[in-house]
């Protein structure tokens, strides 16, 4: 099966947004073992969309479209695909009811809005299509099969598109495949990408089935082990020896082997298991560490208190950092990071505290303390570890790296106990 | 002039890299007033590249290609474009000399490498083409003009592509253009996309120059006003009446008319101007509101203190929410939101506090208080506003919406003063 990825939207053609949907689809196809020869972008223009979709259906078996399913006049994807494939549009009462209820609850939080007539356009679906209910928006996903060709239409916003793809489209595509690709993700923190690559060069060089691929993320490296086999059992038999070898080589740096588990989830689960409670004490990260932890459902069981102590006064008042330390060493110092972590535990009565203080820039740097310098303190059961980091990049990039390092350090300090 | 952006490389089709070159070219074209109707990605395959380039030259005047100019067998872009355009390749002694000197200096820092024979392939250039010397690599950029069509070929790595584009391709393209596009972005919060569209339907229907386009973001709508004119002054004269009309219709909902300014930046600037200081008191957003504010350089001037009070104890201890209120109405209630906001101001001594308490899910919902129910309290100079919202979607989506609403509510309460 050959797939083609089509992204619809003038905002992509104008360069207002980066086409991350195409990367996402490309990776998903690769993971499913579906070849993909073309990616296209076309604007909200009926004639050009028609030509593009006709060409794509001509040369590919499966087209994956995103964007252009919304309520406005510009949104034409469904209409054009149905016209090209000769599929009539009919109103779907189920979808209409879902839109109604979605809009009503939206109105509750936006009493000044109104349900406008154009919203009902989204209840029109291809007569013989499969409708994928969208819990995160009003436009449903759609699958149309005709004359040996398949079109999958998904809303553009990733937050709507991804759940639909993962929950509905992947099982659908799997059911059409003979040999299936199975893959596991080994997620590593605390080692850089080139160090990981060097460590597994021999495995990469000798790979056939399973294959091994590395993906770098901020502060993390993910290794995908992929096997092609007719069923899951046979795939597992191929993958297991490679995974065992990776576990031997990377040990505790592997925080999960579950595709779905994030670093913050691994940390929250670890803390629950050890019955530890957390205080976060953040300066330059400004609440982003607490927010990452709150991403995890049930984080309330471990997160006792998050403090964003941006000012020196707040550091003294809420964390008991001493005035002398702040004056002698400064707010961005190993000493302050240590007192923040220890004060966080003491004041809130938690067993653990992660503290971050640094210079995110663009201002505030000096030759001795340049932009990107970040100190972290981590207390677990009375033992405090302090680390110094020098991050590169702009404010956002520095803060992102600091958040991941904070989670990594916290995990490391707990495991070391 | 209509341009088409073509990115060459199997690594893009496999999802191993994000196609950032396409966004870059798209923005550059938009800024130059060059329309762009299609973007394409094709792998390192001669037949498919040939078809793609033939189609593109058929429907567009200018094709901007990146990737596939390197020394390996897979690198075919130049060969395919020259074949399709009927342009012979000849060795360019100047380019050969540049490659020689580049390789020699590379060898100095990498003594284990060697100049391999395939490198000289990069000295072959189209006989009548323009050669763009590449200071950051061995493959030169190339411009080929034939039969009214133009092909611009640039190396794939952004660090090589961008200097060539900015120093050589932009002046080349400017010399071919009469009119240039100018655009402004009007950013709106507190009204939904379809309500905005309904409000401006008449303007959209009658648009020619300038044009008006809407872009929805979580909790925001952006309107782009674009004019085509021979210079900036004439473009402004076209845009100003439309922008004035939009200001009349959307009033205070417009938080900025500056492309670069984010909602959090607008809030921080507004607070600085009014000399207000902020405490954030977050439950379900878990520090994400504080973190958004800390995105803004210099946020320390207004953000006094961020509190993530997840537990009832923390709400009592750090915000002075009364035990009775928590017991009688619950942590997720209008009463608690009000006490959080007022307690935040009182305890920290700031003029403003935004408080958020809600159920982000997936667990914790009840028929009376379903997942997505969020209360916000906002105190500014002693006056407190409390709002109830019902958000939809998964935990991430509910939290994202809550963060934007919190910033919107804070801004609204300040403006109302």
Tab-separated table of C-alpha atoms in Angstrom, chain A residues 11-16 18 23 26-27 30 36-43 48 51-52 72 101-102 105 108-110 116 118-119 135-136 159 215 284-288 290-291 294-297 299-300 303-308 310-311 314 317-318 347-348 362 395 399, chain B residues 12-16 18 23 26-27 30 36-43 48 51-52 194 197-198 215 224 284-288 290-291 294-297 299-300 303-311 314 317-318 347-348 362 388-390 392-395 397 399-400 405:
chain	number	residue	atom	x	y	z
A	11	UNK	CA	-1.781	29.203	6.231
A	12	UNK	CA	0.799	26.504	5.401
A	13	UNK	CA	1.417	27.934	1.931
A	14	UNK	CA	1.880	31.375	3.483
A	15	UNK	CA	4.368	29.971	6.000
A	16	UNK	CA	2.215	30.953	8.985
A	18	UNK	CA	4.833	24.647	10.135
A	23	UNK	CA	5.844	14.717	9.783
A	26	UNK	CA	5.051	10.245	7.728
A	27	UNK	CA	6.266	8.715	10.996
A	30	UNK	CA	6.783	4.400	8.502
A	36	UNK	CA	4.914	7.053	1.225
A	37	UNK	CA	6.227	8.612	-2.010
A	38	UNK	CA	4.771	12.106	-1.956
A	39	UNK	CA	3.693	14.839	0.415
A	40	UNK	CA	1.687	17.767	-0.898
A	41	UNK	CA	0.381	21.056	0.382
A	42	UNK	CA	-2.408	22.937	-1.352
A	43	UNK	CA	-4.399	26.002	-0.319
A	48	UNK	CA	-6.290	23.362	-7.265
A	51	UNK	CA	-6.467	18.614	-9.329
A	52	UNK	CA	-4.204	17.694	-6.450
A	72	UNK	CA	-16.144	28.249	7.231
A	101	UNK	CA	-23.823	19.171	22.447
A	102	UNK	CA	-20.251	20.337	21.809
A	105	UNK	CA	-21.110	23.286	26.341
A	108	UNK	CA	-21.586	27.810	28.610
A	109	UNK	CA	-17.989	28.915	28.828
A	110	UNK	CA	-18.444	31.600	26.157
A	116	UNK	CA	-23.826	30.061	13.847
A	118	UNK	CA	-22.172	27.450	9.230
A	119	UNK	CA	-21.476	24.941	12.023
A	135	UNK	CA	-14.211	14.475	20.999
A	136	UNK	CA	-11.979	17.509	20.759
A	159	UNK	CA	-4.994	18.139	19.184
A	215	UNK	CA	15.013	10.098	17.568
A	284	UNK	CA	13.565	30.585	35.563
A	285	UNK	CA	11.288	27.706	34.541
A	286	UNK	CA	8.368	29.686	35.998
A	287	UNK	CA	5.972	26.850	36.744
A	288	UNK	CA	6.769	24.766	33.685
A	290	UNK	CA	4.938	21.774	37.903
A	291	UNK	CA	2.867	22.072	34.741
A	294	UNK	CA	0.299	18.123	36.235
A	295	UNK	CA	0.117	16.804	32.635
A	296	UNK	CA	-0.071	13.385	34.267
A	297	UNK	CA	-3.581	12.400	35.356
A	299	UNK	CA	-0.498	13.957	39.653
A	300	UNK	CA	-2.344	15.413	42.651
A	303	UNK	CA	2.396	17.024	43.848
A	304	UNK	CA	1.818	18.678	47.187
A	305	UNK	CA	2.754	22.196	46.240
A	306	UNK	CA	4.245	24.132	43.330
A	307	UNK	CA	5.991	27.409	44.040
A	308	UNK	CA	7.146	29.882	41.430
A	310	UNK	CA	10.694	34.505	40.905
A	311	UNK	CA	11.677	37.329	43.260
A	314	UNK	CA	9.487	35.031	47.466
A	317	UNK	CA	9.375	33.946	52.312
A	318	UNK	CA	8.151	30.695	50.809
A	347	UNK	CA	8.157	24.381	54.573
A	348	UNK	CA	5.740	22.062	52.816
A	362	UNK	CA	17.819	37.289	26.780
A	395	UNK	CA	14.835	31.819	26.259
A	399	UNK	CA	13.672	26.833	29.668
B	12	UNK	CA	11.292	13.961	4.927
B	13	UNK	CA	8.967	11.284	3.535
B	14	UNK	CA	9.978	8.963	6.371
B	15	UNK	CA	9.268	11.659	8.952
B	16	UNK	CA	12.869	11.682	10.161
B	18	UNK	CA	10.551	18.223	9.756
B	23	UNK	CA	8.023	27.072	5.879
B	26	UNK	CA	6.751	30.048	2.089
B	27	UNK	CA	7.382	32.988	4.410
B	30	UNK	CA	4.753	35.763	1.120
B	36	UNK	CA	2.557	30.095	-3.842
B	37	UNK	CA	-0.126	27.507	-4.631
B	38	UNK	CA	1.630	24.216	-3.948
B	39	UNK	CA	4.302	22.646	-1.789
B	40	UNK	CA	5.583	19.190	-2.632
B	41	UNK	CA	7.871	16.612	-1.110
B	42	UNK	CA	9.352	13.800	-3.156
B	43	UNK	CA	12.014	11.203	-2.346
B	48	UNK	CA	9.012	10.345	-9.349
B	51	UNK	CA	7.210	13.677	-12.914
B	52	UNK	CA	6.973	16.036	-9.975
B	194	UNK	CA	-17.119	31.274	13.779
B	197	UNK	CA	-16.101	35.078	10.782
B	198	UNK	CA	-19.776	35.912	10.974
B	215	UNK	CA	-6.577	31.744	11.607
B	224	UNK	CA	-4.285	38.705	8.542
B	284	UNK	CA	-5.829	22.286	37.436
B	285	UNK	CA	-3.532	24.350	35.189
B	286	UNK	CA	-0.679	23.364	37.492
B	287	UNK	CA	1.731	26.223	36.835
B	288	UNK	CA	1.019	26.553	33.125
B	290	UNK	CA	2.746	31.220	35.383
B	291	UNK	CA	4.912	29.455	32.826
B	294	UNK	CA	7.453	33.671	32.283
B	295	UNK	CA	7.751	33.090	28.494
B	296	UNK	CA	7.902	36.871	28.269
B	297	UNK	CA	11.391	38.306	28.833
B	299	UNK	CA	8.138	38.973	33.274
B	300	UNK	CA	9.881	39.166	36.654
B	303	UNK	CA	5.080	38.270	38.357
B	304	UNK	CA	5.561	38.438	42.099
B	305	UNK	CA	4.637	34.903	42.951
B	306	UNK	CA	3.240	31.783	41.335
B	307	UNK	CA	1.458	29.253	43.486
B	308	UNK	CA	0.376	25.818	42.390
B	309	UNK	CA	-2.068	24.890	45.118
B	310	UNK	CA	-3.170	21.457	44.112
B	311	UNK	CA	-4.221	20.134	47.520
B	314	UNK	CA	-2.140	24.183	50.114
B	317	UNK	CA	-2.169	27.479	53.844
B	318	UNK	CA	-0.889	29.612	50.959
B	347	UNK	CA	-0.995	36.947	51.167
B	348	UNK	CA	1.482	38.163	48.575
B	362	UNK	CA	-9.825	12.115	32.897
B	388	UNK	CA	-17.477	29.467	35.246
B	389	UNK	CA	-16.288	27.637	32.130
B	390	UNK	CA	-17.030	24.219	30.696
B	392	UNK	CA	-14.181	19.999	26.185
B	393	UNK	CA	-11.515	17.562	25.156
B	394	UNK	CA	-8.816	15.592	26.882
B	395	UNK	CA	-6.762	16.706	29.868
B	397	UNK	CA	-6.829	20.363	25.710
B	399	UNK	CA	-5.717	22.723	30.443
B	400	UNK	CA	-4.624	24.598	27.285
B	405	UNK	CA	-9.030	31.869	29.192
